[in-house]
Tab-separated table of C-alpha atoms and ligand atoms in Angstrom:
chain	number	residue	atom	x	y	z
A	197	MET	CA	9.908	-11.106	2.317
A	198	LYS	CA	13.266	-11.567	0.647
A	199	ILE	CA	15.637	-9.441	-1.398
A	200	ASN	CA	18.577	-11.361	-2.874
A	201	GLY	CA	17.814	-14.249	-0.515
A	202	THR	CA	17.842	-12.129	2.654
A	203	ALA	CA	14.587	-11.809	4.631
A	204	TYR	CA	13.500	-8.257	5.452
A	205	ARG	CA	10.588	-6.264	6.687
A	206	SER	CA	10.168	-2.952	4.875
A	207	LEU	CA	10.654	-1.149	8.218
A	208	TRP	CA	12.675	-2.195	11.236
A	209	ARG	CA	14.456	-0.903	14.349
A	210	PRO	CA	18.138	-1.885	14.415
A	211	THR	CA	19.175	-3.437	17.733
A	212	ASP	CA	22.329	-1.292	17.881
A	213	ASP	CA	20.480	1.992	17.342
A	214	ASN	CA	17.016	1.551	18.818
A	215	ARG	CA	16.068	5.218	18.668
A	216	SER	CA	15.908	5.083	14.896
A	217	ILE	CA	14.246	3.063	12.182
A	218	ARG	CA	15.477	1.658	8.907
A	219	ILE	CA	13.520	1.792	5.646
A	220	PHE	CA	14.349	1.134	2.029
A	221	ASP	CA	14.581	4.190	-0.200
A	222	GLN	CA	11.900	2.928	-2.574
A	223	THR	CA	12.739	5.612	-5.149
A	224	ARG	CA	15.964	3.628	-5.787
A	225	PHE	CA	14.275	0.248	-6.403
A	226	PRO	CA	14.871	-1.893	-8.440
A	227	TRP	CA	18.225	-0.492	-9.493
A	228	GLU	CA	19.645	-0.170	-5.989
A	229	VAL	CA	18.786	-1.511	-2.544
A	230	GLU	CA	19.480	1.536	-0.393
A	231	ILE	CA	18.657	1.469	3.315
A	232	LEU	CA	17.918	4.773	5.039
A	233	ALA	CA	18.231	5.504	8.763
A	234	LEU	CA	15.506	7.829	10.076
A	235	ARG	CA	15.707	9.285	13.593
A	236	ASP	CA	13.926	12.612	13.240
A	237	GLU	CA	10.272	13.472	12.565
A	238	ASN	CA	11.191	15.858	9.765
A	239	ALA	CA	13.216	13.183	7.996
A	240	VAL	CA	10.204	10.873	8.357
A	241	ALA	CA	7.927	13.547	6.882
A	242	HIS	CA	10.304	14.044	3.957
A	243	ALA	CA	10.544	10.292	3.348
A	244	ILE	CA	6.740	10.070	3.140
A	245	ARG	CA	6.234	13.181	0.992
A	246	SER	CA	9.028	12.218	-1.438
A	247	MET	CA	7.789	8.609	-1.533
A	248	GLN	CA	11.075	7.172	-0.383
A	249	VAL	CA	8.600	5.237	1.708
A	250	ARG	CA	5.077	4.682	0.368
A	251	GLY	CA	2.138	2.338	0.569
A	252	ALA	CA	-0.832	3.028	2.817
A	253	PRO	CA	-0.059	0.697	5.772
A	254	LEU	CA	3.676	1.417	5.629
A	255	ILE	CA	3.422	5.195	5.741
A	256	GLY	CA	1.210	4.828	8.810
A	257	ALA	CA	3.770	2.619	10.541
A	258	VAL	CA	6.695	4.917	9.672
A	259	ALA	CA	4.767	7.994	10.809
A	260	ALA	CA	4.080	6.272	14.149
A	261	TYR	CA	7.832	6.215	14.801
A	262	GLY	CA	8.150	9.763	13.501
A	263	LEU	CA	5.782	10.823	16.269
A	264	ILE	CA	8.071	9.247	18.855
A	265	PHE	CA	11.142	10.967	17.424
A	266	ALA	CA	9.285	14.241	17.961
A	267	ILE	CA	8.264	13.569	21.566
A	268	GLN	CA	11.787	12.509	22.472
A	269	LYS	CA	12.487	16.249	22.323
A	270	ASP	CA	9.237	17.375	23.958
A	271	ALA	CA	6.585	14.900	25.138
A	272	SER	CA	4.047	17.522	26.187
A	273	ASP	CA	0.465	17.300	24.931
A	274	ASP	CA	0.946	20.342	22.698
A	275	ALA	CA	4.164	19.001	21.166
A	276	LEU	CA	2.599	15.594	20.624
A	277	LYS	CA	-0.431	17.104	18.866
A	278	ALA	CA	1.729	19.454	16.758
A	279	ALA	CA	3.895	16.576	15.536
A	280	ALA	CA	0.781	14.498	14.842
A	281	ASP	CA	-0.738	17.282	12.745
A	282	MET	CA	2.481	17.737	10.781
A	283	LEU	CA	2.817	14.031	10.005
A	284	VAL	CA	-0.853	13.538	9.078
A	285	GLU	CA	-0.546	16.301	6.505
A	286	THR	CA	2.303	14.605	4.618
A	287	ARG	CA	-0.118	12.657	2.370
A	288	PRO	CA	-3.908	13.135	2.383
A	289	THR	CA	-5.471	10.074	0.751
A	290	ALA	CA	-4.275	6.946	2.570
A	291	ILE	CA	-6.370	6.764	5.761
A	292	ASN	CA	-3.798	4.448	7.387
A	293	LEU	CA	-1.577	7.465	8.022
A	294	ARG	CA	-4.274	9.209	10.050
A	295	TRP	CA	-5.365	5.922	11.635
A	296	ALA	CA	-1.857	5.159	12.893
A	297	ILE	CA	-1.229	8.673	14.209
A	298	GLU	CA	-4.617	8.850	15.943
A	299	ARG	CA	-3.987	5.442	17.522
A	300	MET	CA	-0.619	6.613	18.845
A	301	VAL	CA	-1.912	9.960	20.124
A	302	LYS	CA	-4.913	8.357	21.831
A	303	HIS	CA	-2.616	5.902	23.603
A	304	LEU	CA	0.087	8.394	24.579
A	305	LEU	CA	-2.277	11.056	25.934
A	306	THR	CA	-3.402	8.588	28.582
A	307	LEU	CA	0.158	8.367	29.926
A	308	PRO	CA	2.346	10.618	32.051
A	309	VAL	CA	4.802	12.593	29.939
A	310	GLU	CA	7.797	10.679	31.288
A	311	GLU	CA	6.358	7.337	30.118
A	312	ARG	CA	5.424	8.397	26.603
A	313	VAL	CA	8.643	7.661	24.678
A	314	ALA	CA	9.070	4.079	25.883
A	315	ALA	CA	5.328	3.410	25.559
A	316	GLY	CA	5.347	4.985	22.108
A	317	TYR	CA	8.055	2.669	20.830
A	318	ALA	CA	6.164	-0.304	22.267
A	319	GLU	CA	2.933	0.785	20.576
A	320	ALA	CA	4.602	1.422	17.213
A	321	ASP	CA	6.360	-1.947	17.430
A	322	ALA	CA	2.988	-3.584	18.167
A	323	LEU	CA	1.399	-1.766	15.237
A	324	CYS	CA	4.082	-3.178	12.928
A	325	ASP	CA	3.722	-6.719	14.233
A	326	GLU	CA	-0.063	-6.474	13.851
A	327	ASP	CA	0.337	-5.278	10.256
A	328	VAL	CA	2.400	-8.356	9.425
A	329	ALA	CA	-0.152	-10.703	11.008
A	330	VAL	CA	-3.097	-8.918	9.385
A	331	ASN	CA	-1.528	-9.048	5.929
A	332	GLU	CA	-0.709	-12.735	6.324
A	333	ALA	CA	-4.387	-13.302	7.117
A	334	ILE	CA	-5.382	-11.281	4.035
A	335	GLY	CA	-3.076	-13.547	2.066
A	336	ARG	CA	-4.752	-16.681	3.364
A	337	HIS	CA	-8.243	-15.396	2.554
A	338	GLY	CA	-7.179	-14.185	-0.869
A	339	LEU	CA	-5.411	-17.486	-1.553
A	340	GLU	CA	-8.805	-19.198	-1.493
A	341	LEU	CA	-9.911	-17.029	-4.432
A	342	ILE	CA	-6.887	-18.100	-6.440
A	343	ARG	CA	-7.464	-21.749	-5.513
A	344	GLN	CA	-11.075	-21.398	-6.768
A	345	ALA	CA	-9.867	-19.839	-10.027
A	346	TRP	CA	-7.375	-22.702	-10.437
A	347	LYS	CA	-10.090	-25.306	-9.887
A	348	ALA	CA	-12.420	-23.486	-12.299
A	349	LYS	CA	-9.728	-23.923	-14.974
A	350	GLY	CA	-9.590	-27.638	-14.269
A	351	GLU	CA	-6.199	-27.075	-12.720
A	352	GLN	CA	-4.825	-26.547	-16.221
A	353	GLY	CA	-2.625	-23.734	-17.536
A	354	THR	CA	-2.033	-20.791	-15.239
A	355	VAL	CA	-4.104	-18.491	-13.074
A	356	ASN	CA	-3.687	-15.008	-14.497
A	357	VAL	CA	-4.042	-12.170	-12.012
A	358	LEU	CA	-3.883	-8.508	-12.958
A	359	THR	CA	-2.726	-5.980	-10.392
A	360	HIS	CA	-2.265	-2.210	-10.425
A	361	CYS	CA	0.431	-0.180	-8.677
A	362	ASN	CA	2.279	-1.842	-5.797
A	363	ALA	CA	0.382	-3.403	-2.922
A	364	GLY	CA	3.123	-5.835	-2.075
A	365	TRP	CA	5.254	-6.362	0.990
A	366	ILE	CA	7.131	-3.091	0.404
A	367	ALA	CA	3.832	-1.197	0.646
A	368	THR	CA	3.312	-2.648	4.125
A	369	VAL	CA	5.525	-3.857	6.956
A	370	ASP	CA	5.514	-7.320	5.377
A	371	TRP	CA	3.551	-9.700	3.114
A	372	GLY	CA	1.615	-6.893	1.378
A	373	THR	CA	-2.109	-6.900	0.705
A	374	ALA	CA	-2.932	-7.571	-2.959
A	375	LEU	CA	0.270	-9.552	-3.495
A	376	ALA	CA	0.071	-11.651	-0.315
A	377	PRO	CA	-2.416	-14.143	-1.851
A	378	ILE	CA	-0.214	-14.368	-4.942
A	379	TYR	CA	2.889	-15.216	-2.910
A	380	MET	CA	0.966	-17.878	-1.009
A	381	ALA	CA	-0.504	-19.382	-4.186
A	382	HIS	CA	2.951	-19.494	-5.739
A	383	ASP	CA	4.415	-21.122	-2.631
A	384	GLU	CA	1.567	-23.670	-2.671
A	385	GLY	CA	2.531	-24.645	-6.223
A	386	ILE	CA	-0.409	-23.090	-8.059
A	387	PRO	CA	0.965	-21.817	-11.394
A	388	VAL	CA	0.103	-18.142	-11.053
A	389	HIS	CA	1.067	-15.400	-13.481
A	390	VAL	CA	0.655	-11.705	-12.841
A	391	TRP	CA	-0.106	-8.979	-15.364
A	392	VAL	CA	1.718	-6.026	-13.807
A	393	ASP	CA	0.303	-2.641	-14.766
A	394	GLU	CA	3.304	-0.332	-15.162
A	395	THR	CA	1.211	2.251	-13.257
A	396	ARG	CA	2.116	5.619	-14.601
A	397	PRO	CA	3.184	8.172	-13.705
A	398	ARG	CA	5.560	6.853	-10.980
A	399	ASN	CA	5.592	3.284	-12.314
A	400	GLN	CA	5.138	1.568	-8.965
A	401	GLY	CA	4.093	-1.489	-10.987
A	402	SER	CA	7.024	-1.865	-13.349
A	403	LEU	CA	9.578	-0.660	-10.780
A	404	LEU	CA	8.267	-2.128	-7.528
A	405	THR	CA	5.722	-4.905	-8.136
A	406	ALA	CA	7.837	-6.473	-10.871
A	407	PHE	CA	10.881	-6.232	-8.556
A	408	GLU	CA	8.991	-7.934	-5.733
A	409	LEU	CA	7.497	-10.699	-7.873
A	410	GLY	CA	10.792	-11.368	-9.612
A	411	SER	CA	12.579	-11.599	-6.256
A	412	HIS	CA	10.059	-14.259	-5.199
A	413	GLY	CA	10.182	-16.137	-8.498
A	414	VAL	CA	6.572	-15.358	-9.457
A	415	ALA	CA	5.912	-15.298	-13.200
A	416	HIS	CA	4.805	-11.864	-14.339
A	417	THR	CA	4.527	-9.617	-17.372
A	418	VAL	CA	4.796	-5.842	-17.249
A	419	ILE	CA	2.142	-4.188	-19.418
A	420	ALA	CA	1.093	-0.688	-20.298
A	421	ASP	CA	-1.688	0.602	-18.073
A	422	ASN	CA	-3.939	0.831	-21.120
A	423	ALA	CA	-3.465	-2.840	-22.063
A	424	GLY	CA	-5.402	-4.369	-19.176
A	425	GLY	CA	-8.798	-4.055	-20.825
A	426	HIS	CA	-7.505	-5.691	-23.969
A	427	TYR	CA	-6.277	-8.742	-22.016
A	428	MET	CA	-9.578	-8.959	-20.154
A	429	GLN	CA	-11.470	-8.942	-23.466
A	430	ALA	CA	-9.184	-11.755	-24.672
A	431	GLY	CA	-10.019	-13.875	-21.621
A	432	LYS	CA	-6.451	-13.658	-20.334
A	433	VAL	CA	-7.292	-12.247	-16.915
A	434	ASP	CA	-8.907	-14.628	-14.428
A	435	LEU	CA	-9.193	-12.048	-11.649
A	436	VAL	CA	-7.973	-8.632	-10.641
A	437	ILE	CA	-6.561	-8.034	-7.135
A	438	VAL	CA	-5.520	-4.515	-6.133
A	439	GLY	CA	-4.680	-2.752	-2.899
A	440	THR	CA	-6.292	0.417	-1.592
A	441	ASP	CA	-5.558	3.551	0.352
A	442	ARG	CA	-9.019	4.085	1.774
A	443	VAL	CA	-12.317	2.192	1.694
A	444	THR	CA	-15.463	4.028	2.769
A	445	ALA	CA	-18.206	2.705	5.037
A	446	GLN	CA	-20.247	1.815	1.929
A	447	GLY	CA	-17.345	0.094	0.135
A	448	ASP	CA	-16.096	2.730	-2.274
A	449	VAL	CA	-12.356	2.233	-2.934
A	450	ALA	CA	-9.647	4.863	-3.283
A	451	ASN	CA	-6.534	3.522	-4.938
A	452	LYS	CA	-3.772	4.514	-7.312
A	453	ILE	CA	-4.903	6.510	-10.321
A	454	GLY	CA	-6.090	4.177	-13.054
A	455	THR	CA	-7.735	1.657	-10.734
A	456	TYR	CA	-11.213	2.961	-11.616
A	457	LEU	CA	-10.569	2.408	-15.321
A	458	LYS	CA	-9.400	-1.155	-14.587
A	459	ALA	CA	-12.578	-1.777	-12.605
A	460	LEU	CA	-14.702	-0.533	-15.498
A	461	ALA	CA	-12.939	-2.893	-17.903
A	462	ALA	CA	-13.282	-5.782	-15.443
A	463	HIS	CA	-16.994	-5.080	-14.988
A	464	ASP	CA	-17.526	-4.952	-18.747
A	465	ASN	CA	-15.770	-8.293	-19.186
A	466	ASN	CA	-17.171	-10.068	-16.109
A	467	VAL	CA	-13.703	-10.366	-14.591
A	468	PRO	CA	-13.809	-10.581	-10.756
A	469	PHE	CA	-12.365	-7.363	-9.287
A	470	TRP	CA	-11.129	-7.853	-5.718
A	471	VAL	CA	-9.637	-5.292	-3.356
A	472	ALA	CA	-7.328	-6.394	-0.547
A	473	LEU	CA	-7.127	-4.292	2.612
A	474	PRO	CA	-6.478	-4.379	6.342
A	475	SER	CA	-9.284	-2.940	8.466
A	476	SER	CA	-6.998	0.022	9.215
A	477	THR	CA	-7.787	1.111	5.645
A	478	ILE	CA	-11.522	1.360	6.300
A	479	ASP	CA	-12.637	4.938	6.924
A	480	TRP	CA	-15.953	4.516	8.745
A	481	ARG	CA	-16.381	8.294	8.814
A	482	VAL	CA	-16.987	8.690	5.081
A	483	ARG	CA	-19.528	7.062	2.819
A	484	ASP	CA	-19.385	8.547	-0.678
A	485	GLY	CA	-15.790	8.089	-1.779
A	486	VAL	CA	-16.057	10.148	-4.933
A	487	LYS	CA	-17.384	13.133	-2.993
A	488	GLU	CA	-15.527	12.764	0.303
A	489	ILE	CA	-12.077	11.198	-0.150
A	490	PRO	CA	-9.336	13.833	-0.642
A	491	ILE	CA	-7.312	13.005	-3.754
A	492	GLU	CA	-3.631	13.876	-3.509
A	493	GLU	CA	-2.469	16.117	-6.347
A	494	ARG	CA	1.225	15.510	-6.931
A	495	SER	CA	3.751	17.442	-9.040
A	496	ALA	CA	2.990	17.528	-12.752
A	497	GLU	CA	6.663	16.758	-13.307
A	498	GLU	CA	5.900	13.129	-12.390
A	499	VAL	CA	3.727	13.017	-15.526
A	500	LEU	CA	5.918	15.156	-17.775
A	501	TYR	CA	9.038	13.093	-17.067
A	502	VAL	CA	9.847	9.383	-16.824
A	503	THR	CA	12.592	8.112	-14.543
A	504	GLY	CA	14.625	4.945	-15.111
A	505	ILE	CA	18.110	3.878	-16.130
A	506	ASP	CA	19.659	4.212	-19.577
A	507	ASP	CA	21.552	1.524	-21.482
A	508	THR	CA	24.679	2.335	-19.485
A	509	ASN	CA	22.764	1.621	-16.236
A	510	THR	CA	22.870	5.327	-15.403
A	511	PRO	CA	19.782	6.707	-13.601
A	512	SER	CA	18.042	8.997	-16.049
A	513	ARG	CA	15.068	11.275	-16.159
A	514	VAL	CA	13.661	12.165	-19.550
A	515	ARG	CA	10.888	14.557	-20.502
A	516	VAL	CA	8.022	12.981	-22.428
A	517	ALA	CA	6.036	16.129	-23.309
A	518	PRO	CA	6.834	19.369	-25.150
A	519	PRO	CA	8.564	22.024	-23.026
A	520	ALA	CA	5.570	24.322	-23.191
A	521	SER	CA	3.080	21.667	-22.127
A	522	THR	CA	1.697	21.647	-18.609
A	523	GLY	CA	0.566	18.514	-16.787
A	524	ALA	CA	-1.883	17.360	-14.118
A	525	ASN	CA	-1.259	14.538	-11.661
A	526	PRO	CA	-4.064	13.251	-9.424
A	527	ALA	CA	-2.372	10.375	-7.577
A	528	PHE	CA	-5.553	8.401	-6.803
A	529	ASP	CA	-9.065	7.774	-8.034
A	530	VAL	CA	-12.166	6.258	-6.463
A	531	THR	CA	-13.839	3.070	-7.659
A	532	PRO	CA	-17.519	2.954	-6.664
A	533	ALA	CA	-18.498	-0.115	-4.674
A	534	ARG	CA	-20.819	-1.268	-7.493
A	535	LEU	CA	-17.722	-2.118	-9.575
A	536	VAL	CA	-16.005	-4.088	-6.792
A	537	THR	CA	-16.648	-7.847	-6.640
A	538	GLY	CA	-15.522	-8.018	-3.042
A	539	LEU	CA	-13.103	-7.006	-0.334
A	540	ILE	CA	-10.380	-9.294	1.056
A	541	THR	CA	-9.703	-8.423	4.696
A	542	GLU	CA	-7.911	-10.054	7.611
A	543	ARG	CA	-11.267	-11.402	8.807
A	544	GLY	CA	-12.319	-12.841	5.461
A	545	CYS	CA	-13.913	-11.739	2.219
A	546	CYS	CA	-17.059	-9.649	2.045
A	547	ASP	CA	-19.179	-7.633	-0.323
A	548	ALA	CA	-18.110	-4.054	-0.979
A	549	SER	CA	-21.007	-2.657	1.018
A	550	GLU	CA	-21.809	-1.450	4.520
A	551	GLU	CA	-23.609	-4.718	5.207
A	552	GLY	CA	-20.625	-6.692	3.944
A	553	LEU	CA	-18.120	-4.715	6.000
A	554	ARG	CA	-20.278	-4.830	9.133
A	555	SER	CA	-20.638	-8.605	8.743
A	556	LEU	CA	-16.911	-8.836	9.433
A	557	PHE	CA	-16.455	-5.706	11.540
A	558	PRO	CA	-19.537	-5.236	13.733
A	559	LEU	CA	-20.031	-1.745	15.127
A	560	ASP	CA	-18.815	-2.740	18.581
A	561	SER	CA	-15.539	-4.113	17.149
A	562	THR	CA	-14.354	-0.971	15.429
A	563	THR	CA	-13.588	2.587	16.286
A	564	VAL	CA	-16.162	4.567	14.361
B	688	LIG	C1	-1.100	-1.731	0.452
B	688	LIG	S1	-1.461	-0.092	0.149
B	688	LIG	C2	-0.831	0.117	-1.427
B	688	LIG	C3	-1.416	1.295	-2.136
B	688	LIG	O1	-0.614	2.460	-1.883
B	688	LIG	C4	-0.145	2.921	-3.133
B	688	LIG	O2	-0.054	4.294	-3.223
B	688	LIG	P1	1.400	5.015	-3.121
B	688	LIG	O3	2.377	4.170	-3.857
B	688	LIG	O4	1.139	6.354	-3.762
B	688	LIG	O5	1.686	5.123	-1.650
B	688	LIG	C5	-1.149	2.402	-4.130
B	688	LIG	O6	-2.312	3.187	-4.168
B	688	LIG	C6	-1.385	1.030	-3.595
B	688	LIG	O7	-2.513	0.389	-4.032
């Protein structure tokens, strides 16, 4: 997608330095567009932990290259597995990280040591290209939902979509998941408006989703996380589309903290609640998301402080709780499948259930 009229992916290999990758430092958005060069697995691990790079599919893709940076030094089985373990541990909830690393390790272990670096770059490049194609397909399938909402309104007014956190192109290699249908609807001329949950505590909504939508010219309004239910009650939300970090075999959805509360409000107000995901986000090995999905606990400082810029455009960080107060910061929650209208995948839309998922991804077509 574009930033200031220039087309980018959120991750790329520069032609003049092909043993490195480039990413945006997403902690600087929207105030600055800072590009980081990564050429070492420890720098990749730091970028993921510190959320310079974030978003389930994107952290998987970046970690894939981090694995190659490690085996450039030592491509032995033990070194490969040690680097894989280190990178997988950087963030526990998004299954795409583990999926990408396991895909790379499985491929590289079949090869002689001397072939692993070149083959690794080829596999990571392929993984990125696949992510772009998959997300474009998600966009096309999700676009149909927005078209239906537009028709249901007699093609009058606007289609109002609420989204939580950032599941846009900067959360993936390109296009995004939840935002891909919105971009396509906008480009098709459907008047779409997005309610953007600010998404405390790191404000991926107000800082990243609003930045993305504004860059693409999509109408949007930033709202407090707690306002979504109010707008649903007022009939101002036609559908909710969010991303996800892990979907279980029975359709439970892990996503940014606050998603569960949005799903409850949507269910109470009969607002369709859709979750957009590539199949790399399905974890076929777990069923009960509430019991089985590890929820990342991040620093309480992310809750106790807010980061932004002051009126002099100076980056600032202000405390929003008494000095003596402690905080807690679970980064994700799990929405039970019963609250999910459906899943938007690269192969189409399906119910949030094992039957629904298997209708699109039969057992023989997936790695269990
Ligand atoms: C397309 S995956 C986006 C998903 O990842 C985000 O988490 P984080 O910003 O912490 O990496 C959020 O849960 C989004 O829904």
